[in-house]
GROMACS .gro file of C-alpha atoms in nm:
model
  373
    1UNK     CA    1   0.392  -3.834  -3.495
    2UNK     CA    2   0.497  -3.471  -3.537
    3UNK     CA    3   0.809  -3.326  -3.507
    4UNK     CA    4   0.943  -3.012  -3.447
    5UNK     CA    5   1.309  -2.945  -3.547
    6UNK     CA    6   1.541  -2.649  -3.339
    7UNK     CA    7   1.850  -2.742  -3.513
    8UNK     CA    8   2.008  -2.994  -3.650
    9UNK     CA    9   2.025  -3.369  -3.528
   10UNK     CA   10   1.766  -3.233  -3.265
   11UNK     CA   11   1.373  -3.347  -3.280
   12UNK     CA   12   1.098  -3.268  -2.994
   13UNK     CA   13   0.867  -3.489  -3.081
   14UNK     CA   14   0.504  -3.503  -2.915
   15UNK     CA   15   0.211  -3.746  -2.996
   16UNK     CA   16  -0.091  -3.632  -3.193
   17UNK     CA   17  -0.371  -3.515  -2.995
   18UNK     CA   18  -0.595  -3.659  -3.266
   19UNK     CA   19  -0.421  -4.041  -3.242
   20UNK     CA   20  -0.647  -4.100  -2.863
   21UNK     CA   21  -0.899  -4.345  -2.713
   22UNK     CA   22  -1.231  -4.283  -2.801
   23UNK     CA   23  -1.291  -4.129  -2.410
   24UNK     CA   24  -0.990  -3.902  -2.530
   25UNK     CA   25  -1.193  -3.796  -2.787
   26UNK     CA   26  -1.528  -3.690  -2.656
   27UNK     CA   27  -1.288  -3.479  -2.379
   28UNK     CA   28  -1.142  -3.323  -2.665
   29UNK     CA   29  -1.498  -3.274  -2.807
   30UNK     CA   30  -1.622  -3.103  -2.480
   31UNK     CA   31  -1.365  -2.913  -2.449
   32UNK     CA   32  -1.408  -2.722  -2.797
   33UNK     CA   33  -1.778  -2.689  -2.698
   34UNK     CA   34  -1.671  -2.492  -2.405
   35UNK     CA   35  -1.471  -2.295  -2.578
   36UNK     CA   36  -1.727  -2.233  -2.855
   37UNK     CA   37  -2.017  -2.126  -2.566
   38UNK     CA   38  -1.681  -1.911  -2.412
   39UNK     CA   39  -1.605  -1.765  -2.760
   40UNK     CA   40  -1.999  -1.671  -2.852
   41UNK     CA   41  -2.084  -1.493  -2.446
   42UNK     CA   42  -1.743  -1.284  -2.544
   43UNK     CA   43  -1.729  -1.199  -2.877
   44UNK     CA   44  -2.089  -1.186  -3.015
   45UNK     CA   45  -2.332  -1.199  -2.723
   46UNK     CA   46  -2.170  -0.932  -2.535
   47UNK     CA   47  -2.003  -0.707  -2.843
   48UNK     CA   48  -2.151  -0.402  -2.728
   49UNK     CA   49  -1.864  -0.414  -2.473
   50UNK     CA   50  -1.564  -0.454  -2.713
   51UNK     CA   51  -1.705  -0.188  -2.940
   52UNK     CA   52  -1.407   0.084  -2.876
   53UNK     CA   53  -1.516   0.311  -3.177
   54UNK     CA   54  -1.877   0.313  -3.040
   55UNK     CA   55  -1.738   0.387  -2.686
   56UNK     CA   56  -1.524   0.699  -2.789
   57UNK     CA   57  -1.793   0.823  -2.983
   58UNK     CA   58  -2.015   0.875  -2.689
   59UNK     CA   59  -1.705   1.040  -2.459
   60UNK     CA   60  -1.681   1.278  -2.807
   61UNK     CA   61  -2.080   1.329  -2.790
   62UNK     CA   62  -2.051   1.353  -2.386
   63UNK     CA   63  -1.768   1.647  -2.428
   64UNK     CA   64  -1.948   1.850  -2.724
   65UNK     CA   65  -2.275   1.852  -2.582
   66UNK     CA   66  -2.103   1.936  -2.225
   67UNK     CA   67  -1.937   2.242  -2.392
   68UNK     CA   68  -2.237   2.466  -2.405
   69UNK     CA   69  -2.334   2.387  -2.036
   70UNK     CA   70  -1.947   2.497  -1.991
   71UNK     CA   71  -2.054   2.835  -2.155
   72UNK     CA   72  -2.312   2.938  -1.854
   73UNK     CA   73  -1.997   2.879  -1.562
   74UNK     CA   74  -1.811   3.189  -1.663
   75UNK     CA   75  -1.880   3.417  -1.331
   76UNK     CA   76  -1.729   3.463  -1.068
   77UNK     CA   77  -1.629   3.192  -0.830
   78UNK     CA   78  -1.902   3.115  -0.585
   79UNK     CA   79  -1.993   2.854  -0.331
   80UNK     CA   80  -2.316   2.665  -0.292
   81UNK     CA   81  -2.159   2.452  -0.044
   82UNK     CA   82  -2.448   2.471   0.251
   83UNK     CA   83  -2.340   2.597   0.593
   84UNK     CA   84  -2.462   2.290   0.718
   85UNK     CA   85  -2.240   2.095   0.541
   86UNK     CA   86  -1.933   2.297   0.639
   87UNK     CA   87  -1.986   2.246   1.006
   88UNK     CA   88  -2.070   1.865   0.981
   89UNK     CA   89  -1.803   1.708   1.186
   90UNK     CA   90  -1.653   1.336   1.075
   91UNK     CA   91  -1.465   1.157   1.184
   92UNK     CA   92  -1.263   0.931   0.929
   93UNK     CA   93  -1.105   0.575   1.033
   94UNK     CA   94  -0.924   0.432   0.768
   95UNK     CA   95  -0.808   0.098   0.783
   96UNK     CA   96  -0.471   0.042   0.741
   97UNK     CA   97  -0.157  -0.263   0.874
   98UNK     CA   98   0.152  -0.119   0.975
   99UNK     CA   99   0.361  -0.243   0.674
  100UNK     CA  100   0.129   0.065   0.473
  101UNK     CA  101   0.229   0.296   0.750
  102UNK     CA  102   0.489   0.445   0.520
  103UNK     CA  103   0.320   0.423   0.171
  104UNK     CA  104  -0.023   0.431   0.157
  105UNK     CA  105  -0.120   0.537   0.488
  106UNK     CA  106   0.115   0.841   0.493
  107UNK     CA  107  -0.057   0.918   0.165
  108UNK     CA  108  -0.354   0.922   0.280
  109UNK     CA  109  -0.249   1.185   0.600
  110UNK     CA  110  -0.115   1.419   0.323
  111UNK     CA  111  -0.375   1.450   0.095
  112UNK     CA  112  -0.757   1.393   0.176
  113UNK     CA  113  -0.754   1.326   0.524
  114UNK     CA  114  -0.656   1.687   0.603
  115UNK     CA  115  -0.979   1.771   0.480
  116UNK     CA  116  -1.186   1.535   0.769
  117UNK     CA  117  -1.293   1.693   1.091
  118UNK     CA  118  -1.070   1.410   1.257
  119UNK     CA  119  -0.859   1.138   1.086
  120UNK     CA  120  -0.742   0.814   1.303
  121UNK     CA  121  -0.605   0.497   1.160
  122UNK     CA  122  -0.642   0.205   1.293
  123UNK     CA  123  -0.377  -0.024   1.374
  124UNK     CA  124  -0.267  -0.323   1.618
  125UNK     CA  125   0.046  -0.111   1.694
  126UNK     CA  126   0.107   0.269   1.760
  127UNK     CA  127   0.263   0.488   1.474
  128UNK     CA  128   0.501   0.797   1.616
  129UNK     CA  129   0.407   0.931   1.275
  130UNK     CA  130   0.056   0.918   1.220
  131UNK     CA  131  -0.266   0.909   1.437
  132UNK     CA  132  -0.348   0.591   1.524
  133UNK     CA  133  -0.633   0.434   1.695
  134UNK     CA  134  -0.541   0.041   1.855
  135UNK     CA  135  -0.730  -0.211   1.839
  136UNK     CA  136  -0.617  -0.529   1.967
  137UNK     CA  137  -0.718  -0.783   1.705
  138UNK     CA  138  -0.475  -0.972   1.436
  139UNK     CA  139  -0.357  -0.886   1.164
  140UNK     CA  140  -0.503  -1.001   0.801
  141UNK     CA  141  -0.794  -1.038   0.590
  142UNK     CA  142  -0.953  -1.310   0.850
  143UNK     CA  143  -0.967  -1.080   1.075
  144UNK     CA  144  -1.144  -0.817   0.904
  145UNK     CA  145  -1.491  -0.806   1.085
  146UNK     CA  146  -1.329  -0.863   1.404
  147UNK     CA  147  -1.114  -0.528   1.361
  148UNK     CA  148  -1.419  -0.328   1.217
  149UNK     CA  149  -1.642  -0.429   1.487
  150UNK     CA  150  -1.365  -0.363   1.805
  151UNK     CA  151  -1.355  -0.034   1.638
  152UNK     CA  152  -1.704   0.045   1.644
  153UNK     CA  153  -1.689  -0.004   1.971
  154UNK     CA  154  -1.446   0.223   2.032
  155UNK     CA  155  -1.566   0.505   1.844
  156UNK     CA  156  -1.870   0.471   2.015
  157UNK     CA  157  -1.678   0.508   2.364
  158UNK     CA  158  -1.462   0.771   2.284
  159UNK     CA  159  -1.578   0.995   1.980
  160UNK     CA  160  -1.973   0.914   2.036
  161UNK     CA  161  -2.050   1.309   2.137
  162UNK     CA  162  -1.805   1.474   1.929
  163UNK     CA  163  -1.887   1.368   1.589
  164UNK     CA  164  -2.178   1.386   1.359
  165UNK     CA  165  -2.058   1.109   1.122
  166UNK     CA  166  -1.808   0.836   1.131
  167UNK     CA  167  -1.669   0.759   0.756
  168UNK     CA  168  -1.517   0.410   0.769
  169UNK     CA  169  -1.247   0.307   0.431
  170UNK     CA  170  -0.968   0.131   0.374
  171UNK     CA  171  -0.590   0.293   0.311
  172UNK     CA  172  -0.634   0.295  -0.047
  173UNK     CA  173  -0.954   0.502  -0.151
  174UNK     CA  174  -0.960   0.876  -0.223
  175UNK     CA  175  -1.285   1.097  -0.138
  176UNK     CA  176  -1.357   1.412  -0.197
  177UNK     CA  177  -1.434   1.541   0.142
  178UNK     CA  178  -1.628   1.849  -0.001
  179UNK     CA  179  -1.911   1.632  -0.179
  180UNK     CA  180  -1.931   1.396   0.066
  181UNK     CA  181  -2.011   1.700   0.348
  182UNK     CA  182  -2.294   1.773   0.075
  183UNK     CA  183  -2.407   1.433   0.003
  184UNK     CA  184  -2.451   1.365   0.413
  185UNK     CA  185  -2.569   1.725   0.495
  186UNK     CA  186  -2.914   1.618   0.339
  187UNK     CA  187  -2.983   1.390   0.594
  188UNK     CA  188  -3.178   1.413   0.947
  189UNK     CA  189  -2.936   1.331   1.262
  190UNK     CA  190  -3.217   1.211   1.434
  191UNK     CA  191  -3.286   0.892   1.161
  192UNK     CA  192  -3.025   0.618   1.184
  193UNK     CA  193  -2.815   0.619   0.818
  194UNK     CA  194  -2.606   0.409   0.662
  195UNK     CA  195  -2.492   0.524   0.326
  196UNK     CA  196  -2.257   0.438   0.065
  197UNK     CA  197  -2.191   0.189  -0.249
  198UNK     CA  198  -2.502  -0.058  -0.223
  199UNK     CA  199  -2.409  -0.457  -0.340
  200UNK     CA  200  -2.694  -0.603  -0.426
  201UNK     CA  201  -2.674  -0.996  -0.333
  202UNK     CA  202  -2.678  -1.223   0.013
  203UNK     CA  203  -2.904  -0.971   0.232
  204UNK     CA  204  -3.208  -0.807   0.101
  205UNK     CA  205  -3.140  -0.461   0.099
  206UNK     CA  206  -2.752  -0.549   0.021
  207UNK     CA  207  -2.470  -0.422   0.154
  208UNK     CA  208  -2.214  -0.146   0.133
  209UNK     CA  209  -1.887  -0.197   0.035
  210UNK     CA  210  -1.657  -0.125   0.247
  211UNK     CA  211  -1.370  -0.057   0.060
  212UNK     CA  212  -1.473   0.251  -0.142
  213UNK     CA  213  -1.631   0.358   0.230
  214UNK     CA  214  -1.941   0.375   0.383
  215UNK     CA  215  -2.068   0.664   0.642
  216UNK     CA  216  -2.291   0.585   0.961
  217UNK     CA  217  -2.414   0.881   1.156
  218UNK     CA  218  -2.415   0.917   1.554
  219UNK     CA  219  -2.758   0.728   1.595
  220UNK     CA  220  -2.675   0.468   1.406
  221UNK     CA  221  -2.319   0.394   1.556
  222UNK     CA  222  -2.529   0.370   1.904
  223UNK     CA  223  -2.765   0.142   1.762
  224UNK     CA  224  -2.520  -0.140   1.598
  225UNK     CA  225  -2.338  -0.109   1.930
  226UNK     CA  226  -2.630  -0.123   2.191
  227UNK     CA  227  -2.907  -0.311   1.972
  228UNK     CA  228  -2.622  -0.514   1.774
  229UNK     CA  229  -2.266  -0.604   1.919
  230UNK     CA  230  -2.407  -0.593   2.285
  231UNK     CA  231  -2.702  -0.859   2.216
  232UNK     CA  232  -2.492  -1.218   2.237
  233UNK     CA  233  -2.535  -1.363   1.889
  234UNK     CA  234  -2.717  -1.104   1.690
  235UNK     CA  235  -2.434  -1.017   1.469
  236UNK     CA  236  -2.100  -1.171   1.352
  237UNK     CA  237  -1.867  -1.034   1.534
  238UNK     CA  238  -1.544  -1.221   1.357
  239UNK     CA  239  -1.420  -1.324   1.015
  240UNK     CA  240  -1.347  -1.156   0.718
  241UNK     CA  241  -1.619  -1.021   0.506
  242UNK     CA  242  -1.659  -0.709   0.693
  243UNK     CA  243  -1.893  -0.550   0.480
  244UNK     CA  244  -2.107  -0.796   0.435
  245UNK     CA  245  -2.109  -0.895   0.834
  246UNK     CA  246  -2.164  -0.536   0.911
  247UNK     CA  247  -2.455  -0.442   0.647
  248UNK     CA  248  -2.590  -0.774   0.757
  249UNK     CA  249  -2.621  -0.615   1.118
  250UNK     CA  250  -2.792  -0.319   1.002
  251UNK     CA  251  -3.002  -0.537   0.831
  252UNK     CA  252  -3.088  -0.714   1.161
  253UNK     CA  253  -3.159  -0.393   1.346
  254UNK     CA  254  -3.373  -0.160   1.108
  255UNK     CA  255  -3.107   0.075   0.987
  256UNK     CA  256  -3.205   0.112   0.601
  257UNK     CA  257  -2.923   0.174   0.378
  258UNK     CA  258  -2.994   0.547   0.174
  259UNK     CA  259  -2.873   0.618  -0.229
  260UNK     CA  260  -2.546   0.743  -0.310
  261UNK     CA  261  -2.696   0.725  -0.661
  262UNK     CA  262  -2.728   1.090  -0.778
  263UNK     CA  263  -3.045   1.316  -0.987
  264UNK     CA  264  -2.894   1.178  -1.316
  265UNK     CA  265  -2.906   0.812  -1.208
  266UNK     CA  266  -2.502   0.831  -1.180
  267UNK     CA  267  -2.262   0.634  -0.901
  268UNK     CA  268  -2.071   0.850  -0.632
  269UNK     CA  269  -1.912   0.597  -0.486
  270UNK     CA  270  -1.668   0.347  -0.652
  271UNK     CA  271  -1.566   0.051  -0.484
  272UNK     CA  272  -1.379  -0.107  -0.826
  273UNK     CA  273  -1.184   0.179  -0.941
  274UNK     CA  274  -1.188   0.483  -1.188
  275UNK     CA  275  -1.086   0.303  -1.486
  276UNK     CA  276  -1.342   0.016  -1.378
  277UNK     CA  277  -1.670   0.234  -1.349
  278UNK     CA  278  -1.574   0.435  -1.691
  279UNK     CA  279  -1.483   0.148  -1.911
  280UNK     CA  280  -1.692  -0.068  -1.783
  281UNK     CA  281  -1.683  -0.356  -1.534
  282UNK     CA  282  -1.561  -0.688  -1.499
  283UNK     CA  283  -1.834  -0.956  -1.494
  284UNK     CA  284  -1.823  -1.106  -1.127
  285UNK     CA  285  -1.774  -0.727  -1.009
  286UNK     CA  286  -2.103  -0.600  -1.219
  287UNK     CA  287  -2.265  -0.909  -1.081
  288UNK     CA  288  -2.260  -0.737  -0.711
  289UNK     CA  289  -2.402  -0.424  -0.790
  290UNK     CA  290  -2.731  -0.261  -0.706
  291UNK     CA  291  -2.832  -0.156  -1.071
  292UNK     CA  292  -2.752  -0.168  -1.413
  293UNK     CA  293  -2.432   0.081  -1.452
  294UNK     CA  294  -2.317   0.288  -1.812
  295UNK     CA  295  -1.997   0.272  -1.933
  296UNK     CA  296  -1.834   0.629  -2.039
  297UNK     CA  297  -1.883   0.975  -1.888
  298UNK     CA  298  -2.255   0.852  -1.769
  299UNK     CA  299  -2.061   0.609  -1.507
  300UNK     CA  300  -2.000   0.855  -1.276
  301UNK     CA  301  -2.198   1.148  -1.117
  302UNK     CA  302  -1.964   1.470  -1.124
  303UNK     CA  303  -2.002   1.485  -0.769
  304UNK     CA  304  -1.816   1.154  -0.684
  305UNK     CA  305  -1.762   1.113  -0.339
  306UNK     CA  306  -1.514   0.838  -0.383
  307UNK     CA  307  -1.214   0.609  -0.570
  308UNK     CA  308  -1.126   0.313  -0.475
  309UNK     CA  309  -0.849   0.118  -0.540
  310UNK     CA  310  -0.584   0.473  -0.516
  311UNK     CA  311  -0.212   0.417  -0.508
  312UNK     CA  312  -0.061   0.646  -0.334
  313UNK     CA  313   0.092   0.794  -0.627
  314UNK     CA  314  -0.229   0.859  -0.816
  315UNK     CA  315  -0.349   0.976  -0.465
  316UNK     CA  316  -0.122   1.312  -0.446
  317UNK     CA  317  -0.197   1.330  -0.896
  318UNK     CA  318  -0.563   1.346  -0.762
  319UNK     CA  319  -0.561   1.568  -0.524
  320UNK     CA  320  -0.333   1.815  -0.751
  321UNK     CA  321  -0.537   1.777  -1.053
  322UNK     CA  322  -0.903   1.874  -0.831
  323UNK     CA  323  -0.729   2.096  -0.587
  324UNK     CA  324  -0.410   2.273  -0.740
  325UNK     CA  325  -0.559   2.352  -1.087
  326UNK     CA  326  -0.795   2.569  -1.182
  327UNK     CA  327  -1.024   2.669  -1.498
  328UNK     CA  328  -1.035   2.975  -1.562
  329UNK     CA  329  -1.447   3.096  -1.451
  330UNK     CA  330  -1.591   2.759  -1.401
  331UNK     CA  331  -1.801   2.759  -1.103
  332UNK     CA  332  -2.101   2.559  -0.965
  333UNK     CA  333  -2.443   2.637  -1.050
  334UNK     CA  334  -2.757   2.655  -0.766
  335UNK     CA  335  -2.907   2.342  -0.897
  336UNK     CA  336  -2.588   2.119  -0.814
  337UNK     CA  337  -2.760   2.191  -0.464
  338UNK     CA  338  -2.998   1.953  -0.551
  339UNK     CA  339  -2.798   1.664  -0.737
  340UNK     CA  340  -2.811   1.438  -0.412
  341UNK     CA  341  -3.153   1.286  -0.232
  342UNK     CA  342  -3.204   1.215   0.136
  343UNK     CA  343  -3.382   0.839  -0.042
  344UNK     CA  344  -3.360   0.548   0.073
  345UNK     CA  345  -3.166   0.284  -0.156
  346UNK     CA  346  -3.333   0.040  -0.348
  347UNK     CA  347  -3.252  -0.247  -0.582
  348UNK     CA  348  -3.318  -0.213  -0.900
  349UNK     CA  349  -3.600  -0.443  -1.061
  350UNK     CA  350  -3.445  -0.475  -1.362
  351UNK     CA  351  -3.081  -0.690  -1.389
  352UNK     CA  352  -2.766  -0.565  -1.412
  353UNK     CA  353  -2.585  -0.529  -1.722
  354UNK     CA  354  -2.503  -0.846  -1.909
  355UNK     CA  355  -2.190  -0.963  -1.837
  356UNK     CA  356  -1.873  -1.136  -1.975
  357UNK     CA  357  -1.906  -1.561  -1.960
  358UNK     CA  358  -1.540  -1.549  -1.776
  359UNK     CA  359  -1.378  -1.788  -1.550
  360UNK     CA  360  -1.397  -1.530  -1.269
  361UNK     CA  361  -1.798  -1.420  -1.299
  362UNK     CA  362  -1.831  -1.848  -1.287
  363UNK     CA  363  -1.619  -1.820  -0.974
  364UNK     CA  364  -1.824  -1.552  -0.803
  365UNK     CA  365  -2.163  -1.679  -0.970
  366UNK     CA  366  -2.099  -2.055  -0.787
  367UNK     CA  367  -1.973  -1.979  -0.509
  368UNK     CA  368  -2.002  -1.612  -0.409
  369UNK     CA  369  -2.377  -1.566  -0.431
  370UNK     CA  370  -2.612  -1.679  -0.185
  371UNK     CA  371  -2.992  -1.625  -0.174
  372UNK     CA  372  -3.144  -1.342  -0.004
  373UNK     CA  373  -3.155  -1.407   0.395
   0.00000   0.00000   0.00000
């Protein structure tokens, strides 16, 4: 027995973990295994991600070799935003419950959304301070498709000849209307496009996530409403992984999902998070993605359309930092015309990035993935 003494005349005692049946003891063996495998995957097998000195080195490299290129901005300020771009009109429905009315929603009104040709959210209830768009469908993650799809709908009643794009995200992302209205200006109205952060897994030309947002144009709202929705049993029209349900009806209809994935191979869209995409991913999140991501200034293309994961504090921070501060003759170059493609999106052949042997990736590995459809 072992004993543990607080103070005097007292003794917790507790058996010896050692002192068991023999059945006790190959448990106690397995167990250590496990934790052995657990202890290898995270500390030696994946040490390229815990190497902090190795990580700040390449920021340092990233911001001296980015200081010459700083050099050739000083002129004048220009833009090279297109005129096409400029007089794209989108609409923006952000998804939102009335207890984030207040908070995030109101956040979102103030700071981004100003910058949309039209901002609605959509609610179950009206809102005396906000535009809101009802749809009658409950409240709650079960409901998600169910809302999304009702939407649609809509949208497609209402809005259908008085916008080019529809931008669909939740309360708590922040985009950067600007390179958005670049990124979608190099597409053709008259293709059917559905573009933003592509998941790799359950369909075979994946999904986008609907969090960090995803844009459809005007022909393809009409076709997930007349060649989807109104064909009985086509697509899921209830339950609660919108995305998926919705990318799956694309799927089912021909609408090909196009790159968000700029010239330099970086992401635009981030449906995990700032922090996430530039330190580097956790391992059931990096199992979703399209294609194998870098960790550090390489994460993200400098034309990022979009954050996810914004509270609404670091939502008005963000939106002083890009659009209430200034450096002094910086400006954009002509080639930053060309950073996005009007490509399709593709999965990468090669896997994504090794990832961390935790209880979560298990979690998503058994019973998250599916095979492709």
């Amino acid at each position: 027995m072992f004993g543990l003494f607080c103070r005097p005349g007292l003794m917790i005692q507790f058996k010896s973990p050692f002192r068991t049946s023999s059945r006790s003891t190959v448990y106690w063996i397995v167990a250590v295994s496990f934790l052995v495998v657990i202890m290898y995957y995270c500390v030696f097998k994946h040490k390229d991600n815990t190497k902090e000195l190795g990580f700040l080195e390449n920021v340092k490299n990233f911001l001296l070799k980015t200081k010459q290129r700083d050099k050739q901005y000083l002129a004048n300020e220009k833009s090279y935003l297109e005129e096409k771009a400029k007089n794209l009109k989108i609409l923006c429905y952000a998804m939102t419950i009335m207890a984030n009315i207040k908070t995030k929603a109101v956040a979102v009104n103030n700071t981004w959304g100003t910058r949309c040709t039209k901002l609605v959210f959509i609610t179950p209830e009206p809102s005396s301070s906000l535009h809101t768009l009802q749809v009658d469908v409950q409240e709650g993650r079960s409901h998600l498709t169910d809302k999304t799809v009702k939407t649609l709908k809509v949208l497609y009643r209402t809005y259908k000849n008085d916008f080019d794009w529809f931008y669909k995200c939740d309360d708590d992302v922040f985009i950067v209307m600007e390179n958005l209205r670049h990124l979608l200006a190099k597409h053709e109205s008259r293709v059917p496009v559905y573009i933003g952060h592509q998941f790799r897994v359950r369909t075979k030309q994946g999904y986008l996530s609907g969090g960090a947002g995803y844009a459809i144009n005007r022909r393809a709202l009409e076709m997930i409403n007349a060649e989807g929705f109104d064909v009985p049993g086509r697509c899921d029209v209830s339950g609660k992984d919108e995305d998926l349900d919705i990318g799956r009806c694309f799927a089912k209809i021909g609408v090909k999902i196009y790159s968000t994935v700029d010239t330099q191979g970086r992401q635009s869209f981030h449906p995990f998070g700032f922090q996430r995409a530039f330190y580097g991913h956790e391992g059931g999140e990096v199992y979703y993605v399209s294609r194998p991501y870098e960790m550090g200034p390489g994460c993200c293309s400098e034309f990022t359309v979009s954050y996810h994961y914004v509270t609404p504090e670091e939502m008005y921070l963000i939106e002083f930092l890009l659009y209430h501060t200034q450096i002094y003759g910086r400006h954009s170059t002509a080639k930053d015309k060309e950073i996005f493609t009007d490509k399709e999106a593709v999965i990468a052949d090669k896997a994504p990035n090794e990832v961390l042997l935790t209880p979560r990736y298990i979690w998503h590995y058994l019973y998250r993935y599916s095979v492709f459809e």
